[in-house]
């Protein structure tokens, strides 16, 4: 009997100076809806612009700020946003900053989650918070229905702001780590796509192509050039009023302050080594190694390290001086772990069974999966392996030949943890191009006891 995946369920509401997640209980999904999710300042507006350009065929005149509301923001009132969305006749796309268990995951919709290194997030948040004007505070703090304390003025020093944010898990906004964990845990759902800010910066054409394929939007070369032009940071900066919420009226410098620099690494000159070590230790503890590595670099960053380290012959790199393997320490040794190999899958079939009107066939494939398109099936994984339920499994060496590492996995009742490095010349990978390799599912993290993976139902 085919396994059925237990779809994520909304199990709680989050309400504070920004959020009112109860709006999701009143939102009626349509087939093809798109939900763009993230933690704040992780590339949400950029992703909205890309999706809007794909939906509207590269039209430069669209205003994503008006078309794609932040659904769970308390202002404007939810009836206004629900009414706006109900009146739309095009393919709808909305924004959220909620973790998975505080919104509705519908098989009718497709979900795009974009993440960014927490240090870059905090630096961008500091700029966002510091440049907010009196209207921003008034809307968030004085609009009726606020739960919890008001949001106050930020500390002027970005390093101090970052340390408060790190120690307070997202203070004064909302928790960071549970947001990342919750979306990472459902990344294998066929209607979920994970993006990384660094990957958009490293290869915008390739990532836009991934998004288009995921959304089953066919784009010719001419239209793609328009989409890429209107999704570039330079174009968005010069047309910031079309993307910034409320056209940027809540920031001192207008929309240009909302779409600021778009760069990563501004923290390098401000944080000391111990600050970075604290952050990296926290990331490992909260997320597990696989997710922490991906969050630190994105797939393209890890693949670049993989390519450079593939010529290195010698013992694998050891853990950091504190005995904890940080993302930076782990990268050379874990070359090839940026994506799950094609033959690897969880010990149960995570793909959803067919259901009336869910848009998937019995194999969990969307109706847009095209014959001959190898990227769709590899993203969703191959049929699950028949794996015994034990804590340690040694895989057949004839199936995977690695000269430098004994192949082992840690199995749990719900998942298999990290696999060892996969050689880039493995026969299973030879027929895939670089973009197809980048489209393979990410490996599952070693559980820290905090992952919100959902068990299957049979």
mmCIF file with all atom_site columns, C-alpha atoms in Angstrom, residues 156-251:
data_model
loop_
_atom_site.group_PDB
_atom_site.id
_atom_site.type_symbol
_atom_site.label_atom_id
_atom_site.label_alt_id
_atom_site.label_comp_id
_atom_site.label_asym_id
_atom_site.label_entity_id
_atom_site.label_seq_id
_atom_site.pdbx_PDB_ins_code
_atom_site.Cartn_x
_atom_site.Cartn_y
_atom_site.Cartn_z
_atom_site.occupancy
_atom_site.B_iso_or_equiv
_atom_site.pdbx_formal_charge
_atom_site.auth_seq_id
_atom_site.auth_comp_id
_atom_site.auth_asym_id
_atom_site.auth_atom_id
_atom_site.pdbx_PDB_model_num
ATOM 1  C CA . UNK A 1 156 ? 22.410 52.500 16.987  1.00 0.00 ? 156 UNK A CA 1
ATOM 2  C CA . UNK A 1 157 ? 25.438 50.187 16.872  1.00 0.00 ? 157 UNK A CA 1
ATOM 3  C CA . UNK A 1 158 ? 24.869 47.354 14.345  1.00 0.00 ? 158 UNK A CA 1
ATOM 4  C CA . UNK A 1 159 ? 27.155 44.929 16.211  1.00 0.00 ? 159 UNK A CA 1
ATOM 5  C CA . UNK A 1 160 ? 25.241 45.431 19.459  1.00 0.00 ? 160 UNK A CA 1
ATOM 6  C CA . UNK A 1 161 ? 21.992 45.105 17.509  1.00 0.00 ? 161 UNK A CA 1
ATOM 7  C CA . UNK A 1 162 ? 23.202 41.819 16.005  1.00 0.00 ? 162 UNK A CA 1
ATOM 8  C CA . UNK A 1 163 ? 24.225 40.389 19.377  1.00 0.00 ? 163 UNK A CA 1
ATOM 9  C CA . UNK A 1 164 ? 20.838 41.295 20.863  1.00 0.00 ? 164 UNK A CA 1
ATOM 10 C CA . UNK A 1 165 ? 19.156 39.693 17.852  1.00 0.00 ? 165 UNK A CA 1
ATOM 11 C CA . UNK A 1 166 ? 21.291 36.560 18.216  1.00 0.00 ? 166 UNK A CA 1
ATOM 12 C CA . UNK A 1 167 ? 20.902 36.202 21.987  1.00 0.00 ? 167 UNK A CA 1
ATOM 13 C CA . UNK A 1 168 ? 17.195 37.023 21.834  1.00 0.00 ? 168 UNK A CA 1
ATOM 14 C CA . UNK A 1 169 ? 16.514 34.764 18.827  1.00 0.00 ? 169 UNK A CA 1
ATOM 15 C CA . UNK A 1 170 ? 15.291 37.475 16.506  1.00 0.00 ? 170 UNK A CA 1
ATOM 16 C CA . UNK A 1 171 ? 14.576 40.180 19.084  1.00 0.00 ? 171 UNK A CA 1
ATOM 17 C CA . UNK A 1 172 ? 12.919 42.644 18.626  1.00 0.00 ? 172 UNK A CA 1
ATOM 18 C CA . UNK A 1 173 ? 11.181 41.018 15.659  1.00 0.00 ? 173 UNK A CA 1
ATOM 19 C CA . UNK A 1 174 ? 10.386 37.282 15.854  1.00 0.00 ? 174 UNK A CA 1
ATOM 20 C CA . UNK A 1 175 ? 12.256 33.948 16.177  1.00 0.00 ? 175 UNK A CA 1
ATOM 21 C CA . UNK A 1 176 ? 14.734 33.236 13.390  1.00 0.00 ? 176 UNK A CA 1
ATOM 22 C CA . UNK A 1 177 ? 15.789 29.634 13.896  1.00 0.00 ? 177 UNK A CA 1
ATOM 23 C CA . UNK A 1 178 ? 12.323 28.067 14.049  1.00 0.00 ? 178 UNK A CA 1
ATOM 24 C CA . UNK A 1 179 ? 11.461 29.866 10.827  1.00 0.00 ? 179 UNK A CA 1
ATOM 25 C CA . UNK A 1 180 ? 14.413 28.306 8.995   1.00 0.00 ? 180 UNK A CA 1
ATOM 26 C CA . UNK A 1 181 ? 13.897 24.873 10.606  1.00 0.00 ? 181 UNK A CA 1
ATOM 27 C CA . UNK A 1 182 ? 10.221 24.663 9.795   1.00 0.00 ? 182 UNK A CA 1
ATOM 28 C CA . UNK A 1 183 ? 10.675 25.311 6.078   1.00 0.00 ? 183 UNK A CA 1
ATOM 29 C CA . UNK A 1 184 ? 13.794 23.160 5.804   1.00 0.00 ? 184 UNK A CA 1
ATOM 30 C CA . UNK A 1 185 ? 11.805 20.281 7.283   1.00 0.00 ? 185 UNK A CA 1
ATOM 31 C CA . UNK A 1 186 ? 9.268  20.314 4.423   1.00 0.00 ? 186 UNK A CA 1
ATOM 32 C CA . UNK A 1 187 ? 11.683 21.007 1.577   1.00 0.00 ? 187 UNK A CA 1
ATOM 33 C CA . UNK A 1 188 ? 10.977 17.611 -0.020  1.00 0.00 ? 188 UNK A CA 1
ATOM 34 C CA . UNK A 1 189 ? 7.317  18.366 -0.614  1.00 0.00 ? 189 UNK A CA 1
ATOM 35 C CA . UNK A 1 190 ? 6.771  18.631 -4.379  1.00 0.00 ? 190 UNK A CA 1
ATOM 36 C CA . UNK A 1 191 ? 5.105  22.021 -4.001  1.00 0.00 ? 191 UNK A CA 1
ATOM 37 C CA . UNK A 1 192 ? 7.962  23.561 -1.976  1.00 0.00 ? 192 UNK A CA 1
ATOM 38 C CA . UNK A 1 193 ? 11.085 25.183 -3.418  1.00 0.00 ? 193 UNK A CA 1
ATOM 39 C CA . UNK A 1 194 ? 13.951 26.488 -1.281  1.00 0.00 ? 194 UNK A CA 1
ATOM 40 C CA . UNK A 1 195 ? 16.048 29.403 -2.526  1.00 0.00 ? 195 UNK A CA 1
ATOM 41 C CA . UNK A 1 196 ? 19.043 31.180 -1.046  1.00 0.00 ? 196 UNK A CA 1
ATOM 42 C CA . UNK A 1 197 ? 19.848 34.880 -1.335  1.00 0.00 ? 197 UNK A CA 1
ATOM 43 C CA . UNK A 1 198 ? 23.482 34.124 -2.165  1.00 0.00 ? 198 UNK A CA 1
ATOM 44 C CA . UNK A 1 199 ? 22.418 31.864 -5.028  1.00 0.00 ? 199 UNK A CA 1
ATOM 45 C CA . UNK A 1 200 ? 20.260 34.609 -6.540  1.00 0.00 ? 200 UNK A CA 1
ATOM 46 C CA . UNK A 1 201 ? 23.271 36.921 -6.449  1.00 0.00 ? 201 UNK A CA 1
ATOM 47 C CA . UNK A 1 202 ? 25.642 34.290 -7.848  1.00 0.00 ? 202 UNK A CA 1
ATOM 48 C CA . UNK A 1 203 ? 23.469 33.049 -10.716 1.00 0.00 ? 203 UNK A CA 1
ATOM 49 C CA . UNK A 1 204 ? 20.300 35.039 -11.254 1.00 0.00 ? 204 UNK A CA 1
ATOM 50 C CA . UNK A 1 205 ? 19.521 33.484 -14.684 1.00 0.00 ? 205 UNK A CA 1
ATOM 51 C CA . UNK A 1 206 ? 19.909 29.965 -13.341 1.00 0.00 ? 206 UNK A CA 1
ATOM 52 C CA . UNK A 1 207 ? 17.795 30.619 -10.261 1.00 0.00 ? 207 UNK A CA 1
ATOM 53 C CA . UNK A 1 208 ? 15.067 32.381 -12.256 1.00 0.00 ? 208 UNK A CA 1
ATOM 54 C CA . UNK A 1 209 ? 15.007 29.353 -14.556 1.00 0.00 ? 209 UNK A CA 1
ATOM 55 C CA . UNK A 1 210 ? 14.591 27.092 -11.506 1.00 0.00 ? 210 UNK A CA 1
ATOM 56 C CA . UNK A 1 211 ? 11.704 29.217 -10.263 1.00 0.00 ? 211 UNK A CA 1
ATOM 57 C CA . UNK A 1 212 ? 10.020 29.224 -13.682 1.00 0.00 ? 212 UNK A CA 1
ATOM 58 C CA . UNK A 1 213 ? 10.270 25.445 -13.968 1.00 0.00 ? 213 UNK A CA 1
ATOM 59 C CA . UNK A 1 214 ? 8.990  24.972 -10.441 1.00 0.00 ? 214 UNK A CA 1
ATOM 60 C CA . UNK A 1 215 ? 5.989  27.184 -11.196 1.00 0.00 ? 215 UNK A CA 1
ATOM 61 C CA . UNK A 1 216 ? 5.445  25.455 -14.566 1.00 0.00 ? 216 UNK A CA 1
ATOM 62 C CA . UNK A 1 217 ? 5.779  28.768 -16.390 1.00 0.00 ? 217 UNK A CA 1
ATOM 63 C CA . UNK A 1 218 ? 7.222  28.480 -19.885 1.00 0.00 ? 218 UNK A CA 1
ATOM 64 C CA . UNK A 1 219 ? 9.345  31.485 -20.796 1.00 0.00 ? 219 UNK A CA 1
ATOM 65 C CA . UNK A 1 220 ? 10.864 32.160 -24.217 1.00 0.00 ? 220 UNK A CA 1
ATOM 66 C CA . UNK A 1 221 ? 14.299 33.742 -24.546 1.00 0.00 ? 221 UNK A CA 1
ATOM 67 C CA . UNK A 1 222 ? 13.022 37.252 -25.258 1.00 0.00 ? 222 UNK A CA 1
ATOM 68 C CA . UNK A 1 223 ? 10.671 37.229 -22.273 1.00 0.00 ? 223 UNK A CA 1
ATOM 69 C CA . UNK A 1 224 ? 13.378 35.765 -20.047 1.00 0.00 ? 224 UNK A CA 1
ATOM 70 C CA . UNK A 1 225 ? 15.672 38.668 -20.886 1.00 0.00 ? 225 UNK A CA 1
ATOM 71 C CA . UNK A 1 226 ? 12.943 41.108 -19.828 1.00 0.00 ? 226 UNK A CA 1
ATOM 72 C CA . UNK A 1 227 ? 12.331 39.149 -16.625 1.00 0.00 ? 227 UNK A CA 1
ATOM 73 C CA . UNK A 1 228 ? 16.037 39.206 -15.782 1.00 0.00 ? 228 UNK A CA 1
ATOM 74 C CA . UNK A 1 229 ? 16.382 42.911 -16.551 1.00 0.00 ? 229 UNK A CA 1
ATOM 75 C CA . UNK A 1 230 ? 13.419 43.861 -14.376 1.00 0.00 ? 230 UNK A CA 1
ATOM 76 C CA . UNK A 1 231 ? 14.578 41.540 -11.582 1.00 0.00 ? 231 UNK A CA 1
ATOM 77 C CA . UNK A 1 232 ? 18.087 42.957 -11.355 1.00 0.00 ? 232 UNK A CA 1
ATOM 78 C CA . UNK A 1 233 ? 18.952 44.877 -8.214  1.00 0.00 ? 233 UNK A CA 1
ATOM 79 C CA . UNK A 1 234 ? 19.881 47.969 -10.215 1.00 0.00 ? 234 UNK A CA 1
ATOM 80 C CA . UNK A 1 235 ? 16.486 48.062 -11.946 1.00 0.00 ? 235 UNK A CA 1
ATOM 81 C CA . UNK A 1 236 ? 14.599 47.426 -8.716  1.00 0.00 ? 236 UNK A CA 1
ATOM 82 C CA . UNK A 1 237 ? 16.558 50.134 -6.898  1.00 0.00 ? 237 UNK A CA 1
ATOM 83 C CA . UNK A 1 238 ? 15.701 52.683 -9.584  1.00 0.00 ? 238 UNK A CA 1
ATOM 84 C CA . UNK A 1 239 ? 12.014 51.651 -9.476  1.00 0.00 ? 239 UNK A CA 1
ATOM 85 C CA . UNK A 1 240 ? 11.847 51.016 -5.732  1.00 0.00 ? 240 UNK A CA 1
ATOM 86 C CA . UNK A 1 241 ? 8.390  52.536 -5.304  1.00 0.00 ? 241 UNK A CA 1
ATOM 87 C CA . UNK A 1 242 ? 6.922  49.649 -7.326  1.00 0.00 ? 242 UNK A CA 1
ATOM 88 C CA . UNK A 1 243 ? 8.275  47.014 -4.941  1.00 0.00 ? 243 UNK A CA 1
ATOM 89 C CA . UNK A 1 244 ? 8.457  48.617 -1.485  1.00 0.00 ? 244 UNK A CA 1
ATOM 90 C CA . UNK A 1 245 ? 5.390  48.196 0.757   1.00 0.00 ? 245 UNK A CA 1
ATOM 91 C CA . UNK A 1 246 ? 3.183  51.315 0.753   1.00 0.00 ? 246 UNK A CA 1
ATOM 92 C CA . UNK A 1 247 ? 5.643  52.777 -1.783  1.00 0.00 ? 247 UNK A CA 1
ATOM 93 C CA . UNK A 1 248 ? 8.175  53.273 1.010   1.00 0.00 ? 248 UNK A CA 1
ATOM 94 C CA . UNK A 1 249 ? 6.270  55.910 2.986   1.00 0.00 ? 249 UNK A CA 1
ATOM 95 C CA . UNK A 1 250 ? 7.289  54.285 6.299   1.00 0.00 ? 250 UNK A CA 1
ATOM 96 C CA . UNK A 1 251 ? 11.023 55.004 5.863   1.00 0.00 ? 251 UNK A CA 1
#
